[in-house]
Short mmCIF file of C-alpha atoms and ligand atoms in Angstrom, two decimals:
data_model
loop_
_atom_site.label_atom_id
_atom_site.label_comp_id
_atom_site.label_asym_id
_atom_site.label_seq_id
_atom_site.Cartn_x
_atom_site.Cartn_y
_atom_site.Cartn_z
CA MET A 1 64.65 78.92 35.66
CA LYS A 2 64.79 82.57 36.70
CA GLY A 3 67.15 82.72 39.67
CA ARG A 4 70.87 83.00 40.11
CA CYS A 5 73.23 80.22 41.23
CA PHE A 6 75.42 80.44 44.31
CA ALA A 7 77.99 77.85 45.34
CA VAL A 8 78.79 77.00 48.97
CA ILE A 9 81.75 74.68 49.25
CA ALA A 10 82.27 72.83 52.51
CA ALA A 11 86.00 72.71 53.14
CA GLY A 12 85.95 72.94 56.92
CA GLY A 13 87.16 69.41 57.69
CA VAL A 14 90.71 68.78 58.84
CA GLY A 15 90.75 65.29 57.31
CA THR A 16 92.43 63.27 60.07
CA ARG A 17 92.02 60.06 58.05
CA MET A 18 94.51 61.35 55.51
CA GLY A 19 97.39 61.55 57.99
CA LEU A 20 98.59 64.79 56.39
CA PRO A 21 99.98 67.75 58.39
CA TYR A 22 97.46 70.02 56.62
CA PRO A 23 93.80 69.67 55.53
CA LYS A 24 93.34 67.32 52.57
CA GLN A 25 91.66 70.14 50.61
CA LEU A 26 95.11 71.69 50.26
CA ALA A 27 96.77 68.49 49.06
CA ARG A 28 98.34 68.58 45.60
CA LEU A 29 96.36 67.14 42.75
CA GLY A 30 98.48 67.11 39.61
CA ALA A 31 99.42 70.73 38.85
CA THR A 32 96.84 72.15 41.25
CA THR A 33 95.23 71.40 44.65
CA VAL A 34 92.08 69.51 45.61
CA ILE A 35 90.29 72.70 46.70
CA ASP A 36 91.32 74.70 43.65
CA ARG A 37 90.04 72.00 41.34
CA SER A 38 86.76 71.73 43.27
CA VAL A 39 86.21 75.50 43.23
CA ASP A 40 87.01 75.63 39.53
CA LEU A 41 83.97 73.44 38.84
CA PHE A 42 81.73 76.36 39.84
CA ARG A 43 83.54 79.23 38.17
CA GLY A 44 81.76 80.76 35.21
CA TRP A 45 78.18 79.77 36.08
CA CYS A 46 77.86 80.57 39.79
CA GLU A 47 77.34 84.20 40.67
CA ARG A 48 79.27 83.83 43.90
CA ILE A 49 81.41 81.09 45.37
CA VAL A 50 81.79 80.88 49.15
CA VAL A 51 84.19 78.39 50.70
CA ALA A 52 83.85 77.47 54.39
CA VAL A 53 87.33 76.59 55.70
CA PRO A 54 88.80 75.45 59.04
CA PRO A 55 88.75 78.46 61.42
CA GLY A 56 92.15 80.17 61.54
CA MET A 57 93.09 79.04 58.02
CA GLU A 58 91.16 81.72 56.12
CA ARG A 59 94.28 83.51 54.85
CA ARG A 60 95.89 80.28 53.61
CA PHE A 61 92.79 79.49 51.52
CA GLU A 62 92.48 83.09 50.30
CA LEU A 63 95.99 82.88 48.88
CA GLU A 64 95.26 79.50 47.33
CA LEU A 65 91.98 80.44 45.67
CA GLY A 66 92.31 84.07 44.64
CA PRO A 67 90.06 87.12 44.97
CA ASP A 68 86.98 85.83 43.11
CA VAL A 69 86.16 83.43 45.95
CA SER A 70 84.79 84.41 49.39
CA ILE A 71 86.26 82.61 52.37
CA VAL A 72 84.43 82.14 55.66
CA ALA A 73 85.40 80.28 58.82
CA GLY A 74 83.47 77.01 58.91
CA GLY A 75 81.72 75.41 61.86
CA ASP A 76 82.30 72.21 63.80
CA THR A 77 80.06 70.15 61.51
CA ARG A 78 79.58 70.07 57.78
CA GLY A 79 75.99 71.28 58.11
CA ARG A 80 77.02 74.27 60.18
CA SER A 81 79.77 75.14 57.70
CA VAL A 82 77.28 75.17 54.84
CA TYR A 83 74.95 77.31 56.94
CA LEU A 84 77.74 79.82 57.64
CA GLY A 85 78.59 79.81 53.92
CA PHE A 86 74.94 80.40 53.09
CA ARG A 87 74.81 83.36 55.48
CA ALA A 88 77.93 84.82 53.86
CA LEU A 89 76.12 84.89 50.50
CA GLY A 90 74.09 87.86 51.74
CA SER A 91 70.71 88.29 50.13
CA VAL A 92 69.39 85.15 48.49
CA ALA A 93 66.10 85.39 46.58
CA ASP A 94 63.44 82.68 46.72
CA GLU A 95 64.08 81.70 43.11
CA ASP A 96 67.88 81.52 43.47
CA LEU A 97 69.60 78.15 43.69
CA ILE A 98 72.21 77.28 46.33
CA VAL A 99 74.62 74.58 45.25
CA ALA A 100 76.38 72.92 48.20
CA HIS A 101 79.45 70.84 47.38
CA ASP A 102 82.13 68.90 49.25
CA ALA A 103 85.63 70.24 48.67
CA ALA A 104 86.84 66.63 48.59
CA ARG A 105 84.94 65.84 45.36
CA PRO A 106 87.09 67.53 42.72
CA PHE A 107 86.06 65.11 39.95
CA TRP A 108 82.37 65.92 39.70
CA ASP A 109 81.32 65.82 36.03
CA SER A 110 79.37 69.07 35.58
CA SER A 111 78.41 68.49 31.95
CA ASP A 112 74.76 67.86 32.84
CA VAL A 113 74.43 70.56 35.50
CA ARG A 114 71.91 72.60 33.47
CA SER A 115 69.39 69.74 33.69
CA ALA A 116 70.07 69.32 37.40
CA LEU A 117 69.55 73.05 38.03
CA ALA A 118 66.29 73.11 36.07
CA LEU A 119 65.06 70.10 38.02
CA ALA A 120 66.06 71.63 41.36
CA TRP A 121 64.23 74.78 40.46
CA GLU A 122 61.11 72.79 39.66
CA VAL A 123 61.22 70.26 42.54
CA GLY A 124 62.88 72.39 45.23
CA ALA A 125 65.97 70.25 45.86
CA VAL A 126 68.14 67.86 43.85
CA ILE A 127 71.09 65.79 45.01
CA TYR A 128 73.71 64.10 42.86
CA ALA A 129 73.83 60.45 43.83
CA ARG A 130 75.20 57.16 42.60
CA GLY A 131 73.15 54.01 42.14
CA VAL A 132 74.62 50.80 43.56
CA THR A 133 75.76 47.85 41.46
CA ASP A 134 76.47 45.47 44.35
CA THR A 135 73.70 43.49 46.02
CA VAL A 136 72.59 45.30 49.18
CA LYS A 137 72.04 43.42 52.46
CA GLU A 138 70.40 44.71 55.60
CA VAL A 139 71.91 43.16 58.73
CA ASP A 140 71.03 42.97 62.43
CA GLY A 141 73.21 44.14 65.32
CA CYS A 142 75.43 41.02 65.08
CA GLY A 143 75.99 41.44 61.36
CA ASP A 144 73.65 38.59 60.41
CA VAL A 145 71.71 39.26 57.23
CA ASN A 146 68.07 40.20 57.75
CA ARG A 147 67.13 40.64 54.13
CA THR A 148 68.20 41.73 50.66
CA VAL A 149 67.23 45.31 49.91
CA PRO A 150 66.08 46.00 46.32
CA ARG A 151 69.04 47.93 44.97
CA SER A 152 67.09 49.79 42.28
CA ARG A 153 65.83 52.04 45.07
CA ILE A 154 69.20 52.56 46.76
CA PHE A 155 71.33 55.61 45.99
CA LEU A 156 74.52 56.83 47.63
CA ALA A 157 74.22 60.56 48.27
CA GLN A 158 77.00 62.73 46.90
CA THR A 159 77.34 66.40 46.13
CA PRO A 160 76.50 68.84 44.61
CA GLN A 161 73.20 69.18 46.43
CA ILE A 162 71.12 71.95 44.91
CA VAL A 163 68.36 73.67 46.89
CA ARG A 164 66.04 76.49 45.85
CA GLY A 165 66.37 79.63 47.95
CA ASP A 166 62.85 79.57 49.44
CA VAL A 167 63.21 75.94 50.53
CA LEU A 168 66.59 76.38 52.20
CA LYS A 169 65.63 79.64 53.89
CA GLY A 170 62.40 78.03 55.11
CA VAL A 171 64.30 75.14 56.68
CA TYR A 172 66.95 77.32 58.33
CA ASP A 173 64.19 79.56 59.71
CA ALA A 174 62.33 76.57 61.14
CA LEU A 175 65.37 75.05 62.89
CA ASP A 176 65.17 74.81 66.66
CA TRP A 177 68.56 76.29 67.48
CA ASP A 178 68.41 75.11 71.09
CA ASP A 179 68.14 71.47 70.03
CA PRO A 180 71.65 69.91 70.41
CA LYS A 181 70.82 67.49 67.60
CA VAL A 182 70.05 70.28 65.19
CA TRP A 183 73.19 69.64 63.12
CA ASP A 184 72.91 65.88 63.36
CA PHE A 185 72.92 65.22 59.61
CA THR A 186 75.70 64.60 57.12
CA ASP A 187 74.29 66.32 54.06
CA GLU A 188 71.81 69.05 53.14
CA ALA A 189 69.27 66.48 52.02
CA GLY A 190 69.26 65.05 55.56
CA LEU A 191 68.20 68.44 56.86
CA LEU A 192 65.49 68.79 54.22
CA GLU A 193 64.16 65.30 54.94
CA ARG A 194 63.70 66.25 58.58
CA PHE A 195 61.26 68.90 57.41
CA SER A 196 59.64 66.53 54.90
CA LYS A 197 60.85 68.58 51.95
CA ARG A 198 60.91 67.00 48.53
CA VAL A 199 64.41 65.97 47.37
CA ARG A 200 65.02 64.40 43.96
CA VAL A 201 67.98 62.15 43.16
CA PHE A 202 70.03 63.04 40.08
CA PRO A 203 72.35 60.22 38.93
CA SER A 204 76.05 61.23 38.83
CA ARG A 205 78.12 60.67 35.76
CA GLY A 206 81.35 58.85 36.49
CA SER A 207 82.35 57.99 40.03
CA ASN A 208 82.43 61.53 41.53
CA THR A 209 84.85 60.04 44.07
CA LYS A 210 85.31 61.66 47.46
CA ILE A 211 88.96 61.87 48.43
CA THR A 212 89.09 60.29 51.88
CA TYR A 213 92.30 58.30 52.27
CA ARG A 214 95.86 59.13 51.36
CA GLU A 215 95.85 56.30 48.82
CA ASP A 216 93.06 58.10 46.92
CA LEU A 217 95.45 60.96 46.27
CA THR A 218 98.41 58.73 45.47
CA MET A 219 96.35 56.99 42.81
CA MET A 220 95.13 60.24 41.32
CA ASN A 221 98.54 61.86 41.35
CA THR A 222 100.22 59.02 39.49
CA ARG A 223 101.34 60.12 36.06
CA MET A 224 101.18 57.53 33.30
CA ARG A 225 103.36 57.94 30.24
CA ILE A 226 103.65 55.62 27.27
CA GLY A 227 106.70 55.24 25.04
CA HIS A 228 107.50 53.24 21.91
CA GLY A 229 110.92 52.19 20.57
CA TYR A 230 112.05 50.50 17.37
CA ASP A 231 115.51 49.40 16.24
CA VAL A 232 117.18 47.33 13.51
CA HIS A 233 120.68 45.86 13.32
CA ARG A 234 122.39 43.95 10.52
CA TYR A 235 123.79 40.46 11.22
CA ASP A 236 127.56 40.13 11.66
CA ASP A 237 128.78 36.54 12.07
CA SER A 238 132.04 37.61 13.64
CA ARG A 239 130.39 39.13 16.74
CA PRO A 240 128.56 37.66 19.76
CA LEU A 241 124.77 38.04 19.87
CA TYR A 242 123.27 39.96 22.80
CA LEU A 243 119.52 40.36 23.21
CA CYS A 244 117.87 41.96 26.26
CA GLY A 245 121.27 41.91 27.94
CA VAL A 246 121.65 38.12 27.56
CA GLU A 247 124.28 36.44 25.37
CA ILE A 248 122.72 33.98 22.92
CA PRO A 249 125.43 31.44 22.09
CA GLU A 250 123.90 30.30 18.79
CA GLY A 251 124.39 33.75 17.18
CA PRO A 252 124.81 35.19 14.61
CA GLY A 253 125.83 38.46 16.24
CA LEU A 254 124.76 41.95 15.22
CA LEU A 255 126.82 44.79 13.81
CA GLY A 256 126.92 48.05 15.77
CA HIS A 257 128.97 50.64 17.61
CA SER A 258 128.05 49.17 21.02
CA ASP A 259 127.23 45.50 21.62
CA ALA A 260 124.36 46.05 19.10
CA ASP A 261 121.72 44.69 21.51
CA VAL A 262 118.81 45.60 19.26
CA ALA A 263 116.22 44.79 21.96
CA LEU A 264 117.80 47.01 24.61
CA HIS A 265 118.10 49.82 22.09
CA ALA A 266 114.38 49.64 21.32
CA ILE A 267 113.63 49.47 25.07
CA MET A 268 115.81 52.51 25.84
CA ASP A 269 114.14 54.46 23.05
CA ALA A 270 110.74 53.52 24.50
CA LEU A 271 111.82 54.67 28.00
CA LEU A 272 113.30 57.92 26.71
CA GLY A 273 110.24 58.46 24.53
CA ALA A 274 107.86 57.97 27.45
CA ALA A 275 109.86 60.45 29.54
CA GLY A 276 109.95 62.92 26.63
CA TRP A 277 113.75 62.80 26.52
CA GLY A 278 114.47 62.26 22.83
CA ASP A 279 116.28 59.06 21.81
CA ILE A 280 119.42 57.03 22.50
CA GLY A 281 121.22 58.65 19.59
CA ARG A 282 121.11 61.89 21.58
CA TRP A 283 122.07 60.26 24.89
CA PHE A 284 124.76 57.86 23.68
CA PRO A 285 125.95 59.09 20.26
CA ASP A 286 127.90 56.52 18.24
CA SER A 287 130.39 59.29 17.42
CA ASP A 288 131.51 59.07 21.08
CA SER A 289 134.33 56.57 21.65
CA ARG A 290 133.16 55.96 25.26
CA PHE A 291 130.33 53.88 23.86
CA GLN A 292 132.54 51.82 21.51
CA GLY A 293 131.80 48.14 22.21
CA ILE A 294 129.96 48.99 25.47
CA ARG A 295 127.38 46.53 26.84
CA SER A 296 123.97 48.12 26.32
CA THR A 297 122.90 46.90 29.79
CA ALA A 298 125.19 49.58 31.26
CA LEU A 299 123.48 52.23 29.14
CA LEU A 300 120.04 50.94 30.15
CA ARG A 301 120.98 51.14 33.83
CA GLU A 302 121.99 54.77 33.32
CA VAL A 303 118.61 55.58 31.74
CA VAL A 304 116.75 53.78 34.54
CA GLU A 305 118.73 55.69 37.19
CA ARG A 306 117.86 59.00 35.55
CA LEU A 307 114.19 58.03 35.40
CA ALA A 308 114.27 57.11 39.09
CA LEU A 309 115.68 60.56 39.91
CA GLU A 310 112.59 62.02 38.21
CA GLY A 311 110.35 59.68 40.24
CA LEU A 312 109.53 57.58 37.17
CA SER A 313 109.48 53.78 37.20
CA VAL A 314 108.43 51.11 34.75
CA GLY A 315 104.80 49.99 35.07
CA ASN A 316 105.15 47.32 32.41
CA LEU A 317 107.12 46.62 29.26
CA ASP A 318 106.24 44.66 26.15
CA VAL A 319 108.95 43.73 23.65
CA THR A 320 108.63 42.09 20.23
CA LEU A 321 111.75 40.63 18.66
CA VAL A 322 111.54 40.11 14.90
CA ALA A 323 114.08 37.56 13.58
CA GLU A 324 114.30 34.48 11.36
CA THR A 325 117.32 33.20 13.26
CA PRO A 326 118.25 32.04 15.87
CA ARG A 327 115.26 30.43 17.61
CA LEU A 328 114.61 32.74 20.56
CA ALA A 329 111.89 30.94 22.55
CA PRO A 330 114.35 28.95 24.74
CA HIS A 331 116.02 32.20 25.89
CA ILE A 332 112.97 34.31 26.71
CA ASP A 333 112.77 33.44 30.43
CA ARG A 334 116.42 34.38 30.94
CA MET A 335 115.86 37.64 29.06
CA ARG A 336 112.86 38.53 31.24
CA LYS A 337 114.84 37.97 34.43
CA GLU A 338 117.79 39.97 33.14
CA LEU A 339 115.52 42.84 32.05
CA GLY A 340 113.60 42.79 35.34
CA GLY A 341 116.91 43.24 37.17
CA ALA A 342 118.12 46.05 34.91
CA LEU A 343 114.77 47.87 35.13
CA ASN A 344 114.29 47.27 38.88
CA VAL A 345 110.92 45.58 38.38
CA GLU A 346 109.44 42.12 38.83
CA PRO A 347 109.99 39.96 35.71
CA ALA A 348 106.18 39.51 35.70
CA VAL A 349 105.72 43.04 34.31
CA VAL A 350 108.16 42.33 31.46
CA ASN A 351 106.79 40.54 28.42
CA ILE A 352 108.95 39.38 25.53
CA LYS A 353 107.63 37.94 22.29
CA ALA A 354 109.51 36.63 19.27
CA THR A 355 108.19 36.47 15.74
CA THR A 356 109.42 35.98 12.15
CA THR A 357 108.25 37.78 9.01
CA GLU A 358 107.32 34.66 7.02
CA GLY A 359 110.40 35.07 4.85
CA LEU A 360 109.49 38.61 3.81
CA GLY A 361 111.66 41.73 3.85
CA PHE A 362 115.16 42.15 5.27
CA VAL A 363 114.34 39.99 8.28
CA GLY A 364 113.02 37.26 5.99
CA ALA A 365 116.19 37.51 3.87
CA ARG A 366 118.19 36.97 7.10
CA GLN A 367 120.02 40.26 6.69
CA GLY A 368 119.23 41.50 10.18
CA MET A 369 116.95 41.64 13.16
CA ALA A 370 114.40 44.20 14.43
CA ALA A 371 112.91 44.91 17.84
CA HIS A 372 109.84 46.86 19.02
CA ALA A 373 109.24 47.94 22.61
CA VAL A 374 106.27 49.61 24.31
CA VAL A 375 106.63 50.79 27.88
CA LEU A 376 104.38 52.40 30.49
CA LEU A 377 106.13 54.69 32.94
CA LEU A 378 104.53 55.55 36.29
CA GLY A 379 105.48 58.36 38.59
MG1 MG B 1 120.64 50.30 17.74
#
């Protein structure tokens, strides 16, 4: 491969399907935006990056992307936008490669791009594409199945689409500009096929998803954070036993500054851990008389409210209670309901298990009880 690489990113769509007041390319994606992440894929190995944007929004994209990227006003179709981007590249040599990409595919895995470039240079054009795993049916106008299409030969075209300079220039030169159907294609390969140019499929790694609907962004913007909590309390026969906010009449109770609900303490530590907020000792110190004898459910509600303010909610929770006595199985359903209420989630996402330690250790010696909790926070 002798030529240089140029990227043309089609960002001219206004994305009406997203229902956003601005183009989806500018939507937030984690700490960045869709367009910034897409452009970043081409930094470092493309000599120039041109982004074709909705006309009138050039300045907005310039500010978003910085001075190393050239912005041009796009056209009314994707093909025209890529053409305008291509023109903005200036002089393109026959052996250069033009890499066209959709701004809405920020998750392209570029780890194998060297092979794709070498192949495009050899063949003339290469498109990233995904094979299909579902059975493919061809139907008639009513939707009745005509036949099953062999899926080994079916690929869904994606981007990048990489075309050698001489091939792309040849095609643009040969276009009949007076033909109203001249831009009637949805990807560069479609244009090349019209001129019987050779185009080779290059299987994508991963899904290389195109962001189309608002839900696509919601899914991708969801943070997932895992936390773990562990607590132990010593038995105290003189006190009531509370576990997961539920009073267990059989007892024995547990010794502690609060109600000594060992399960809720482990759960709170898991929640605070997932949020990166330390532990309950820091939040509710046992040196503070306000927490003397307090029901831990009240403390849990405070933690959950704070999480909600940060946009964090419980995805699911798994608790393991470790005790020789009392028998906990009959109380687990009540505990799940109580916890679901305190956490503002369906009881179905709360799991509680009880185990013993086969007579071993402090639990086996019936000195106390332990609890583990693992939680997934979403937000
Ligand atoms: Mg505790």
